[in-house]
Amino acid sequence: MLPKPRGAFSADVFEALRSDPSRLAKADLPDAENADDTAIALWSLYELHFRGFEDVDENFEWHPAALQLRARLESDLEARLRAHWTGTPPQGEFADAFFEFVTNHDGPSLARFVQTEATEEQVLDLLRMRSIYHLKEADPSAWMVPRLDTAPKAALVELLYDEYGGGDPNRLHHYLFARGLESVGLRSEYGAYIDDAPAEVLEQNNAMALFGLHRRLRGAAMGHLAAFEATSSMPSRRMAAGLERLGLDDTMIGYYTEHVTADAAHEQVAVRAICGALLDGEPGMRDDVFFGAFTCMDQEDRVAGHLLGRWQEVA
């Protein structure tokens, strides 16, 4: 079902999606009340292209008015993301420059906090937030397959084959995460915790959909993927250690230990074989690759800052 609205704007958008999407083209939609109001509306418009909603007709996925509103919200989102990215892409050989760029990025670490001091309640809160992405995992990146040339396409499919379990439905990464959620007493249904997700988590997911759905943003999409993979192995190790410290079920711990080795290999594929090959054919994409990488890390910083601040207030 559609999520709960976060204000008058998303309430009107959801009502139109349930009944008559042509109303979305009208100029009298109320202004968004806050960042949550906008983010949940855009997340829901994107979700029409993922799993859809039981209370929205499947024929409305490509309704012109819904696409028109989505384009307006996307334009605002992209402008905000680019405003955050004020740096200049580093020069030099791409792979070396990329790994140095990622290594030099400094921000708050949720994984380090989980490893050393998080309570079980805080970890469960984090897993609920992570479920918004992890229950779809690599799906936004998969949209890029037909948009890439031969070499980066082949490398992306190689990486995705692993993400999707190598042909074994029981090894799909999102399936493993779902089983992990169940093992620690959380709900595993797709989108189960969307009503709990703050704007920072929604925008993090919206950015991945934005990049994945637009061919012109293929550089940003692959840069985002490369940064995600290059910053995942060590945090996964720390998450596993923290879950073990708290005595949580091995099924959830196993999801993270799986990623310690998998993402160490994926980072090389993503940086060298996907992004490197993309830039060999389209060197003009370099700025967007680094923009996507920065966006990945910057939004994770924003999610971490929100959650750490929230937990501190409760404590």
PDB file of C-alpha atoms in Angstrom:
ATOM      1  CA  MET A   1       0.000   0.000   0.000  1.00  0.00           C
ATOM      2  CA  LEU A   2       1.055   3.604  -0.440  1.00  0.00           C
ATOM      3  CA  PRO A   3       2.900   4.938   2.619  1.00  0.00           C
ATOM      4  CA  LYS A   4       1.476   7.435   5.047  1.00  0.00           C
ATOM      5  CA  PRO A   5       1.642  11.031   3.789  1.00  0.00           C
ATOM      6  CA  ARG A   6       4.030  13.431   5.513  1.00  0.00           C
ATOM      7  CA  GLY A   7       2.048  16.585   4.748  1.00  0.00           C
ATOM      8  CA  ALA A   8      -0.650  18.090   2.531  1.00  0.00           C
ATOM      9  CA  PHE A   9       1.472  17.757  -0.615  1.00  0.00           C
ATOM     10  CA  SER A  10       2.114  14.017  -0.349  1.00  0.00           C
ATOM     11  CA  ALA A  11      -1.480  13.467   0.837  1.00  0.00           C
ATOM     12  CA  ASP A  12      -2.803  15.025  -2.381  1.00  0.00           C
ATOM     13  CA  VAL A  13      -0.282  13.120  -4.498  1.00  0.00           C
ATOM     14  CA  PHE A  14      -1.280   9.785  -2.951  1.00  0.00           C
ATOM     15  CA  GLU A  15      -4.984  10.489  -3.309  1.00  0.00           C
ATOM     16  CA  ALA A  16      -4.475  11.281  -7.003  1.00  0.00           C
ATOM     17  CA  LEU A  17      -2.439   8.101  -7.535  1.00  0.00           C
ATOM     18  CA  ARG A  18      -5.232   6.037  -6.014  1.00  0.00           C
ATOM     19  CA  SER A  19      -7.964   7.533  -8.174  1.00  0.00           C
ATOM     20  CA  ASP A  20      -7.049   9.955 -10.973  1.00  0.00           C
ATOM     21  CA  PRO A  21      -3.373  10.742 -11.673  1.00  0.00           C
ATOM     22  CA  SER A  22      -4.355  13.453 -14.147  1.00  0.00           C
ATOM     23  CA  ARG A  23      -4.958  15.632 -11.065  1.00  0.00           C
ATOM     24  CA  LEU A  24      -1.185  15.664 -10.550  1.00  0.00           C
ATOM     25  CA  ALA A  25      -0.825  17.986 -13.538  1.00  0.00           C
ATOM     26  CA  LYS A  26      -2.895  20.690 -11.905  1.00  0.00           C
ATOM     27  CA  ALA A  27      -1.130  23.762 -10.620  1.00  0.00           C
ATOM     28  CA  ASP A  28      -3.094  23.811  -7.351  1.00  0.00           C
ATOM     29  CA  LEU A  29      -1.143  21.066  -5.573  1.00  0.00           C
ATOM     30  CA  PRO A  30      -0.185  22.479  -2.166  1.00  0.00           C
ATOM     31  CA  ASP A  31       3.414  23.358  -1.433  1.00  0.00           C
ATOM     32  CA  ALA A  32       5.421  20.706   0.367  1.00  0.00           C
ATOM     33  CA  GLU A  33       5.405  21.282   4.126  1.00  0.00           C
ATOM     34  CA  ASN A  34       8.905  19.929   4.738  1.00  0.00           C
ATOM     35  CA  ALA A  35      11.654  17.725   3.289  1.00  0.00           C
ATOM     36  CA  ASP A  36       9.810  14.574   4.365  1.00  0.00           C
ATOM     37  CA  ASP A  37       6.699  15.643   2.456  1.00  0.00           C
ATOM     38  CA  THR A  38       8.653  15.972  -0.800  1.00  0.00           C
ATOM     39  CA  ALA A  39      10.872  12.932  -0.271  1.00  0.00           C
ATOM     40  CA  ILE A  40       8.049  10.481   0.437  1.00  0.00           C
ATOM     41  CA  ALA A  41       6.132  11.703  -2.625  1.00  0.00           C
ATOM     42  CA  LEU A  42       9.140  11.235  -4.909  1.00  0.00           C
ATOM     43  CA  TRP A  43       9.988   7.863  -3.333  1.00  0.00           C
ATOM     44  CA  SER A  44       6.449   6.693  -4.085  1.00  0.00           C
ATOM     45  CA  LEU A  45       6.559   7.929  -7.679  1.00  0.00           C
ATOM     46  CA  TYR A  46       9.816   6.027  -8.147  1.00  0.00           C
ATOM     47  CA  GLU A  47       8.330   2.957  -6.500  1.00  0.00           C
ATOM     48  CA  LEU A  48       5.829   2.700  -9.340  1.00  0.00           C
ATOM     49  CA  HIS A  49       8.827   1.465 -11.386  1.00  0.00           C
ATOM     50  CA  PHE A  50       9.957  -1.062  -8.757  1.00  0.00           C
ATOM     51  CA  ARG A  51       7.241  -3.124  -7.051  1.00  0.00           C
ATOM     52  CA  GLY A  52       4.276  -0.744  -7.292  1.00  0.00           C
ATOM     53  CA  PHE A  53       1.424  -0.522  -4.773  1.00  0.00           C
ATOM     54  CA  GLU A  54      -1.707  -2.554  -4.234  1.00  0.00           C
ATOM     55  CA  ASP A  55      -3.815   0.601  -4.111  1.00  0.00           C
ATOM     56  CA  VAL A  56      -2.406   2.103  -7.337  1.00  0.00           C
ATOM     57  CA  ASP A  57      -3.419   0.834 -10.766  1.00  0.00           C
ATOM     58  CA  GLU A  58      -0.390  -0.670 -12.539  1.00  0.00           C
ATOM     59  CA  ASN A  59      -1.361   1.253 -15.681  1.00  0.00           C
ATOM     60  CA  PHE A  60      -0.500   4.476 -13.867  1.00  0.00           C
ATOM     61  CA  GLU A  61       3.251   3.709 -13.858  1.00  0.00           C
ATOM     62  CA  TRP A  62       3.683   5.689 -17.082  1.00  0.00           C
ATOM     63  CA  HIS A  63       0.833   8.177 -16.633  1.00  0.00           C
ATOM     64  CA  PRO A  64       1.992  11.485 -18.192  1.00  0.00           C
ATOM     65  CA  ALA A  65       0.919  13.575 -15.200  1.00  0.00           C
ATOM     66  CA  ALA A  66       2.757  11.316 -12.753  1.00  0.00           C
ATOM     67  CA  LEU A  67       5.881  11.522 -14.920  1.00  0.00           C
ATOM     68  CA  GLN A  68       5.539  15.298 -15.159  1.00  0.00           C
ATOM     69  CA  LEU A  69       5.392  15.676 -11.380  1.00  0.00           C
ATOM     70  CA  ARG A  70       8.239  13.216 -10.927  1.00  0.00           C
ATOM     71  CA  ALA A  71      10.369  15.234 -13.353  1.00  0.00           C
ATOM     72  CA  ARG A  72       9.743  18.402 -11.330  1.00  0.00           C
ATOM     73  CA  LEU A  73      10.682  16.737  -8.056  1.00  0.00           C
ATOM     74  CA  GLU A  74      13.706  15.104  -9.687  1.00  0.00           C
ATOM     75  CA  SER A  75      14.938  18.444 -10.941  1.00  0.00           C
ATOM     76  CA  ASP A  76      14.815  19.842  -7.411  1.00  0.00           C
ATOM     77  CA  LEU A  77      16.595  16.754  -6.022  1.00  0.00           C
ATOM     78  CA  GLU A  78      19.359  16.837  -8.610  1.00  0.00           C
ATOM     79  CA  ALA A  79      19.911  20.553  -8.017  1.00  0.00           C
ATOM     80  CA  ARG A  80      20.347  19.904  -4.273  1.00  0.00           C
ATOM     81  CA  LEU A  81      22.742  17.030  -4.875  1.00  0.00           C
ATOM     82  CA  ARG A  82      24.861  19.089  -7.252  1.00  0.00           C
ATOM     83  CA  ALA A  83      24.868  22.008  -4.811  1.00  0.00           C
ATOM     84  CA  HIS A  84      26.452  19.730  -2.203  1.00  0.00           C
ATOM     85  CA  TRP A  85      29.117  18.653  -4.707  1.00  0.00           C
ATOM     86  CA  THR A  86      31.329  21.726  -4.873  1.00  0.00           C
ATOM     87  CA  GLY A  87      34.659  19.983  -5.381  1.00  0.00           C
ATOM     88  CA  THR A  88      36.784  19.402  -8.441  1.00  0.00           C
ATOM     89  CA  PRO A  89      37.364  15.814  -9.610  1.00  0.00           C
ATOM     90  CA  PRO A  90      40.937  14.769  -8.825  1.00  0.00           C
ATOM     91  CA  GLN A  91      43.362  14.431 -11.701  1.00  0.00           C
ATOM     92  CA  GLY A  92      45.641  11.537 -12.610  1.00  0.00           C
ATOM     93  CA  GLU A  93      45.067   7.893 -13.469  1.00  0.00           C
ATOM     94  CA  PHE A  94      41.411   7.212 -12.758  1.00  0.00           C
ATOM     95  CA  ALA A  95      41.481   4.168 -10.475  1.00  0.00           C
ATOM     96  CA  ASP A  96      44.254   5.529  -8.252  1.00  0.00           C
ATOM     97  CA  ALA A  97      42.546   8.927  -8.066  1.00  0.00           C
ATOM     98  CA  PHE A  98      39.191   7.331  -7.261  1.00  0.00           C
ATOM     99  CA  PHE A  99      40.469   5.139  -4.450  1.00  0.00           C
ATOM    100  CA  GLU A 100      42.344   8.098  -2.960  1.00  0.00           C
ATOM    101  CA  PHE A 101      39.204  10.244  -3.242  1.00  0.00           C
ATOM    102  CA  VAL A 102      37.147   7.657  -1.368  1.00  0.00           C
ATOM    103  CA  THR A 103      39.834   7.016   1.247  1.00  0.00           C
ATOM    104  CA  ASN A 104      40.216  10.719   2.001  1.00  0.00           C
ATOM    105  CA  HIS A 105      36.493  11.252   2.569  1.00  0.00           C
ATOM    106  CA  ASP A 106      35.885  11.606   6.282  1.00  0.00           C
ATOM    107  CA  GLY A 107      32.470  11.317   7.889  1.00  0.00           C
ATOM    108  CA  PRO A 108      30.621   9.760  10.819  1.00  0.00           C
ATOM    109  CA  SER A 109      30.631   5.945  10.776  1.00  0.00           C
ATOM    110  CA  LEU A 110      27.533   4.031  11.784  1.00  0.00           C
ATOM    111  CA  ALA A 111      29.417   0.747  11.424  1.00  0.00           C
ATOM    112  CA  ARG A 112      32.130   1.848  13.851  1.00  0.00           C
ATOM    113  CA  PHE A 113      29.449   2.897  16.341  1.00  0.00           C
ATOM    114  CA  VAL A 114      27.713  -0.466  15.979  1.00  0.00           C
ATOM    115  CA  GLN A 115      31.004  -2.294  16.462  1.00  0.00           C
ATOM    116  CA  THR A 116      31.923  -0.541  19.691  1.00  0.00           C
ATOM    117  CA  GLU A 117      28.961   0.890  21.577  1.00  0.00           C
ATOM    118  CA  ALA A 118      25.520   0.665  19.955  1.00  0.00           C
ATOM    119  CA  THR A 119      22.732  -0.936  21.942  1.00  0.00           C
ATOM    120  CA  GLU A 120      20.569  -3.699  20.497  1.00  0.00           C
ATOM    121  CA  GLU A 121      17.679  -1.243  20.173  1.00  0.00           C
ATOM    122  CA  GLN A 122      19.860   1.142  18.148  1.00  0.00           C
ATOM    123  CA  VAL A 123      21.073  -1.662  15.882  1.00  0.00           C
ATOM    124  CA  LEU A 124      17.513  -2.785  15.210  1.00  0.00           C
ATOM    125  CA  ASP A 125      16.613   0.821  14.401  1.00  0.00           C
ATOM    126  CA  LEU A 126      19.492   0.929  11.931  1.00  0.00           C
ATOM    127  CA  LEU A 127      18.454  -2.360  10.296  1.00  0.00           C
ATOM    128  CA  ARG A 128      14.941  -1.019   9.810  1.00  0.00           C
ATOM    129  CA  MET A 129      16.393   2.004   8.009  1.00  0.00           C
ATOM    130  CA  ARG A 130      18.777  -0.117   5.925  1.00  0.00           C
ATOM    131  CA  SER A 131      15.889  -2.323   4.822  1.00  0.00           C
ATOM    132  CA  ILE A 132      14.564   0.453   2.567  1.00  0.00           C
ATOM    133  CA  TYR A 133      17.571  -0.120   0.315  1.00  0.00           C
ATOM    134  CA  HIS A 134      18.733  -3.645   1.105  1.00  0.00           C
ATOM    135  CA  LEU A 135      15.394  -5.245   0.188  1.00  0.00           C
ATOM    136  CA  LYS A 136      15.909  -4.020  -3.377  1.00  0.00           C
ATOM    137  CA  GLU A 137      19.739  -4.056  -3.250  1.00  0.00           C
ATOM    138  CA  ALA A 138      21.216  -3.658  -6.757  1.00  0.00           C
ATOM    139  CA  ASP A 139      17.974  -3.009  -8.640  1.00  0.00           C
ATOM    140  CA  PRO A 140      18.665   0.694  -9.420  1.00  0.00           C
ATOM    141  CA  SER A 141      22.060  -0.238 -10.896  1.00  0.00           C
ATOM    142  CA  ALA A 142      20.464  -2.945 -13.065  1.00  0.00           C
ATOM    143  CA  TRP A 143      18.626  -0.241 -15.016  1.00  0.00           C
ATOM    144  CA  MET A 144      22.016   0.821 -16.367  1.00  0.00           C
ATOM    145  CA  VAL A 145      22.787  -2.450 -18.169  1.00  0.00           C
ATOM    146  CA  PRO A 146      21.239  -1.505 -21.544  1.00  0.00           C
ATOM    147  CA  ARG A 147      22.704   2.003 -21.333  1.00  0.00           C
ATOM    148  CA  LEU A 148      26.383   1.045 -21.269  1.00  0.00           C
ATOM    149  CA  ASP A 149      28.769   0.047 -24.006  1.00  0.00           C
ATOM    150  CA  THR A 150      30.321  -3.423 -24.298  1.00  0.00           C
ATOM    151  CA  ALA A 151      33.134  -3.408 -21.722  1.00  0.00           C
ATOM    152  CA  PRO A 152      31.401  -1.610 -18.818  1.00  0.00           C
ATOM    153  CA  LYS A 153      28.171  -3.505 -19.580  1.00  0.00           C
ATOM    154  CA  ALA A 154      29.925  -6.871 -19.264  1.00  0.00           C
ATOM    155  CA  ALA A 155      31.601  -5.850 -16.009  1.00  0.00           C
ATOM    156  CA  LEU A 156      28.357  -4.531 -14.524  1.00  0.00           C
ATOM    157  CA  VAL A 157      26.554  -7.764 -15.353  1.00  0.00           C
ATOM    158  CA  GLU A 158      29.401  -9.711 -13.732  1.00  0.00           C
ATOM    159  CA  LEU A 159      28.947  -7.731 -10.518  1.00  0.00           C
ATOM    160  CA  LEU A 160      25.146  -7.959 -10.631  1.00  0.00           C
ATOM    161  CA  TYR A 161      25.277 -11.727 -11.167  1.00  0.00           C
ATOM    162  CA  ASP A 162      26.945 -11.998  -7.773  1.00  0.00           C
ATOM    163  CA  GLU A 163      24.529  -9.520  -6.157  1.00  0.00           C
ATOM    164  CA  TYR A 164      21.625 -11.599  -7.452  1.00  0.00           C
ATOM    165  CA  GLY A 165      22.963 -14.825  -6.016  1.00  0.00           C
ATOM    166  CA  GLY A 166      24.752 -16.301  -9.013  1.00  0.00           C
ATOM    167  CA  GLY A 167      21.510 -17.862 -10.212  1.00  0.00           C
ATOM    168  CA  ASP A 168      20.529 -19.258  -6.801  1.00  0.00           C
ATOM    169  CA  PRO A 169      17.391 -17.502  -5.479  1.00  0.00           C
ATOM    170  CA  ASN A 170      18.394 -18.395  -1.917  1.00  0.00           C
ATOM    171  CA  ARG A 171      21.652 -16.420  -2.308  1.00  0.00           C
ATOM    172  CA  LEU A 172      20.207 -13.151  -3.589  1.00  0.00           C
ATOM    173  CA  HIS A 173      21.595 -10.475  -1.315  1.00  0.00           C
ATOM    174  CA  HIS A 174      18.191  -8.930  -0.660  1.00  0.00           C
ATOM    175  CA  TYR A 175      16.852 -12.383   0.225  1.00  0.00           C
ATOM    176  CA  LEU A 176      19.732 -12.889   2.672  1.00  0.00           C
ATOM    177  CA  PHE A 177      18.959  -9.535   4.276  1.00  0.00           C
ATOM    178  CA  ALA A 178      15.268 -10.406   4.547  1.00  0.00           C
ATOM    179  CA  ARG A 179      16.114 -13.674   6.304  1.00  0.00           C
ATOM    180  CA  GLY A 180      18.442 -11.727   8.591  1.00  0.00           C
ATOM    181  CA  LEU A 181      15.666  -9.315   9.518  1.00  0.00           C
ATOM    182  CA  GLU A 182      13.391 -12.206  10.445  1.00  0.00           C
ATOM    183  CA  SER A 183      16.110 -13.792  12.557  1.00  0.00           C
ATOM    184  CA  VAL A 184      16.315 -10.701  14.785  1.00  0.00           C
ATOM    185  CA  GLY A 185      12.554 -10.291  15.089  1.00  0.00           C
ATOM    186  CA  LEU A 186      12.019  -7.621  12.427  1.00  0.00           C
ATOM    187  CA  ARG A 187       9.591  -7.584   9.516  1.00  0.00           C
ATOM    188  CA  SER A 188      10.993  -8.640   6.150  1.00  0.00           C
ATOM    189  CA  GLU A 189       8.237  -7.463   3.799  1.00  0.00           C
ATOM    190  CA  TYR A 190       9.386  -5.096   1.089  1.00  0.00           C
ATOM    191  CA  GLY A 191       8.974  -1.503   2.290  1.00  0.00           C
ATOM    192  CA  ALA A 192       7.744  -2.591   5.734  1.00  0.00           C
ATOM    193  CA  TYR A 193       9.457   0.296   7.506  1.00  0.00           C
ATOM    194  CA  ILE A 194       8.994   3.064   4.965  1.00  0.00           C
ATOM    195  CA  ASP A 195       6.779   5.044   7.344  1.00  0.00           C
ATOM    196  CA  ASP A 196       9.645   5.130   9.865  1.00  0.00           C
ATOM    197  CA  ALA A 197      12.270   6.352   7.392  1.00  0.00           C
ATOM    198  CA  PRO A 198      13.370   9.991   7.794  1.00  0.00           C
ATOM    199  CA  ALA A 199      13.968  12.324   4.866  1.00  0.00           C
ATOM    200  CA  GLU A 200      17.691  11.518   4.859  1.00  0.00           C
ATOM    201  CA  VAL A 201      17.040   7.828   4.224  1.00  0.00           C
ATOM    202  CA  LEU A 202      14.360   8.564   1.639  1.00  0.00           C
ATOM    203  CA  GLU A 203      16.610  10.971  -0.254  1.00  0.00           C
ATOM    204  CA  GLN A 204      19.477   8.475  -0.166  1.00  0.00           C
ATOM    205  CA  ASN A 205      17.234   5.958  -1.921  1.00  0.00           C
ATOM    206  CA  ASN A 206      15.741   8.576  -4.236  1.00  0.00           C
ATOM    207  CA  ALA A 207      19.200   9.539  -5.485  1.00  0.00           C
ATOM    208  CA  MET A 208      19.934   5.954  -6.509  1.00  0.00           C
ATOM    209  CA  ALA A 209      16.649   5.772  -8.419  1.00  0.00           C
ATOM    210  CA  LEU A 210      17.324   9.160 -10.024  1.00  0.00           C
ATOM    211  CA  PHE A 211      20.719   8.042 -11.286  1.00  0.00           C
ATOM    212  CA  GLY A 212      19.486   4.635 -12.398  1.00  0.00           C
ATOM    213  CA  LEU A 213      16.486   5.857 -14.368  1.00  0.00           C
ATOM    214  CA  HIS A 214      18.284   8.464 -16.480  1.00  0.00           C
ATOM    215  CA  ARG A 215      20.686   7.511 -19.240  1.00  0.00           C
ATOM    216  CA  ARG A 216      22.318  10.954 -19.112  1.00  0.00           C
ATOM    217  CA  LEU A 217      23.310  10.209 -15.487  1.00  0.00           C
ATOM    218  CA  ARG A 218      25.007   6.877 -16.251  1.00  0.00           C
ATOM    219  CA  GLY A 219      28.347   8.289 -15.102  1.00  0.00           C
ATOM    220  CA  ALA A 220      26.868   9.337 -11.755  1.00  0.00           C
ATOM    221  CA  ALA A 221      25.100   5.980 -11.388  1.00  0.00           C
ATOM    222  CA  MET A 222      28.299   4.012 -11.896  1.00  0.00           C
ATOM    223  CA  GLY A 223      30.345   6.372  -9.715  1.00  0.00           C
ATOM    224  CA  HIS A 224      27.780   5.958  -6.957  1.00  0.00           C
ATOM    225  CA  LEU A 225      27.964   2.174  -7.308  1.00  0.00           C
ATOM    226  CA  ALA A 226      31.784   2.224  -7.243  1.00  0.00           C
ATOM    227  CA  ALA A 227      31.886   4.373  -4.093  1.00  0.00           C
ATOM    228  CA  PHE A 228      29.288   2.153  -2.439  1.00  0.00           C
ATOM    229  CA  GLU A 229      31.341  -0.958  -3.132  1.00  0.00           C
ATOM    230  CA  ALA A 230      34.641   0.699  -2.192  1.00  0.00           C
ATOM    231  CA  THR A 231      33.273   1.787   1.195  1.00  0.00           C
ATOM    232  CA  SER A 232      31.424  -1.413   2.089  1.00  0.00           C
ATOM    233  CA  SER A 233      33.915  -4.152   2.965  1.00  0.00           C
ATOM    234  CA  MET A 234      35.379  -2.694   6.175  1.00  0.00           C
ATOM    235  CA  PRO A 235      32.023  -1.354   7.444  1.00  0.00           C
ATOM    236  CA  SER A 236      30.529  -4.812   6.827  1.00  0.00           C
ATOM    237  CA  ARG A 237      33.292  -6.323   8.964  1.00  0.00           C
ATOM    238  CA  ARG A 238      32.541  -3.798  11.712  1.00  0.00           C
ATOM    239  CA  MET A 239      28.799  -4.425  11.485  1.00  0.00           C
ATOM    240  CA  ALA A 240      29.353  -8.171  11.823  1.00  0.00           C
ATOM    241  CA  ALA A 241      31.579  -7.610  14.856  1.00  0.00           C
ATOM    242  CA  GLY A 242      28.998  -5.350  16.469  1.00  0.00           C
ATOM    243  CA  LEU A 243      26.133  -7.763  15.884  1.00  0.00           C
ATOM    244  CA  GLU A 244      28.239 -10.566  17.318  1.00  0.00           C
ATOM    245  CA  ARG A 245      29.093  -8.404  20.356  1.00  0.00           C
ATOM    246  CA  LEU A 246      25.370  -8.003  21.006  1.00  0.00           C
ATOM    247  CA  GLY A 247      24.652 -11.692  20.518  1.00  0.00           C
ATOM    248  CA  LEU A 248      22.326 -11.259  17.540  1.00  0.00           C
ATOM    249  CA  ASP A 249      21.446 -14.186  15.320  1.00  0.00           C
ATOM    250  CA  ASP A 250      24.082 -15.664  13.003  1.00  0.00           C
ATOM    251  CA  THR A 251      21.751 -15.232  10.006  1.00  0.00           C
ATOM    252  CA  MET A 252      21.958 -11.452  10.266  1.00  0.00           C
ATOM    253  CA  ILE A 253      25.673 -11.581  11.011  1.00  0.00           C
ATOM    254  CA  GLY A 254      26.132 -13.793   7.946  1.00  0.00           C
ATOM    255  CA  TYR A 255      24.665 -11.161   5.672  1.00  0.00           C
ATOM    256  CA  TYR A 256      27.486  -8.800   6.637  1.00  0.00           C
ATOM    257  CA  THR A 257      30.277 -11.380   6.617  1.00  0.00           C
ATOM    258  CA  GLU A 258      29.171 -12.281   3.082  1.00  0.00           C
ATOM    259  CA  HIS A 259      29.859  -8.676   2.082  1.00  0.00           C
ATOM    260  CA  VAL A 260      33.306  -8.482   3.667  1.00  0.00           C
ATOM    261  CA  THR A 261      34.821 -10.617   0.925  1.00  0.00           C
ATOM    262  CA  ALA A 262      32.270  -9.970  -1.825  1.00  0.00           C
ATOM    263  CA  ASP A 263      32.604  -6.188  -1.729  1.00  0.00           C
ATOM    264  CA  ALA A 264      36.400  -6.330  -1.528  1.00  0.00           C
ATOM    265  CA  ALA A 265      36.239  -7.951  -4.972  1.00  0.00           C
ATOM    266  CA  HIS A 266      33.332  -5.833  -6.190  1.00  0.00           C
ATOM    267  CA  GLU A 267      35.186  -2.587  -5.529  1.00  0.00           C
ATOM    268  CA  GLN A 268      37.873  -3.556  -8.051  1.00  0.00           C
ATOM    269  CA  VAL A 269      35.266  -4.533 -10.635  1.00  0.00           C
ATOM    270  CA  ALA A 270      33.213  -1.378 -10.056  1.00  0.00           C
ATOM    271  CA  VAL A 271      36.132   1.057 -10.125  1.00  0.00           C
ATOM    272  CA  ARG A 272      38.418  -0.460 -12.738  1.00  0.00           C
ATOM    273  CA  ALA A 273      36.243  -2.610 -14.994  1.00  0.00           C
ATOM    274  CA  ILE A 274      33.024  -0.570 -14.931  1.00  0.00           C
ATOM    275  CA  CYS A 275      33.951   3.074 -14.320  1.00  0.00           C
ATOM    276  CA  GLY A 276      37.412   2.783 -15.844  1.00  0.00           C
ATOM    277  CA  ALA A 277      36.020   1.173 -18.997  1.00  0.00           C
ATOM    278  CA  LEU A 278      33.190   3.718 -19.144  1.00  0.00           C
ATOM    279  CA  LEU A 279      35.704   6.570 -19.055  1.00  0.00           C
ATOM    280  CA  ASP A 280      37.935   4.918 -21.636  1.00  0.00           C
ATOM    281  CA  GLY A 281      35.056   5.258 -24.086  1.00  0.00           C
ATOM    282  CA  GLU A 282      33.500   8.437 -22.696  1.00  0.00           C
ATOM    283  CA  PRO A 283      36.163  10.509 -20.922  1.00  0.00           C
ATOM    284  CA  GLY A 284      33.720  13.389 -20.615  1.00  0.00           C
ATOM    285  CA  MET A 285      31.854  11.376 -17.967  1.00  0.00           C
ATOM    286  CA  ARG A 286      34.664  11.779 -15.403  1.00  0.00           C
ATOM    287  CA  ASP A 287      33.038  14.703 -13.585  1.00  0.00           C
ATOM    288  CA  ASP A 288      29.752  12.822 -13.251  1.00  0.00           C
ATOM    289  CA  VAL A 289      31.484   9.661 -11.999  1.00  0.00           C
ATOM    290  CA  PHE A 290      33.043  11.641  -9.150  1.00  0.00           C
ATOM    291  CA  PHE A 291      29.779  13.508  -8.563  1.00  0.00           C
ATOM    292  CA  GLY A 292      28.009  10.164  -8.116  1.00  0.00           C
ATOM    293  CA  ALA A 293      30.739   8.898  -5.803  1.00  0.00           C
ATOM    294  CA  PHE A 294      30.588  12.029  -3.673  1.00  0.00           C
ATOM    295  CA  THR A 295      26.791  11.815  -3.503  1.00  0.00           C
ATOM    296  CA  CYS A 296      27.000   8.238  -2.229  1.00  0.00           C
ATOM    297  CA  MET A 297      29.365   9.174   0.599  1.00  0.00           C
ATOM    298  CA  ASP A 298      27.758  12.534   1.411  1.00  0.00           C
ATOM    299  CA  GLN A 299      24.289  11.053   1.757  1.00  0.00           C
ATOM    300  CA  GLU A 300      25.598   8.267   3.961  1.00  0.00           C
ATOM    301  CA  ASP A 301      27.135  10.990   6.153  1.00  0.00           C
ATOM    302  CA  ARG A 302      23.731  12.674   6.368  1.00  0.00           C
ATOM    303  CA  VAL A 303      21.973   9.442   7.308  1.00  0.00           C
ATOM    304  CA  ALA A 304      24.643   8.701   9.921  1.00  0.00           C
ATOM    305  CA  GLY A 305      24.427  12.193  11.360  1.00  0.00           C
ATOM    306  CA  HIS A 306      20.647  11.957  11.667  1.00  0.00           C
ATOM    307  CA  LEU A 307      20.636   8.535  13.326  1.00  0.00           C
ATOM    308  CA  LEU A 308      23.526   9.246  15.688  1.00  0.00           C
ATOM    309  CA  GLY A 309      21.877  12.508  16.687  1.00  0.00           C
ATOM    310  CA  ARG A 310      18.551  10.794  17.264  1.00  0.00           C
ATOM    311  CA  TRP A 311      20.095   8.097  19.415  1.00  0.00           C
ATOM    312  CA  GLN A 312      22.010  10.668  21.427  1.00  0.00           C
ATOM    313  CA  GLU A 313      18.795  12.569  22.145  1.00  0.00           C
ATOM    314  CA  VAL A 314      17.075   9.391  23.362  1.00  0.00           C
ATOM    315  CA  ALA A 315      20.057   8.482  25.531  1.00  0.00           C
TER     316      ALA A 315
END
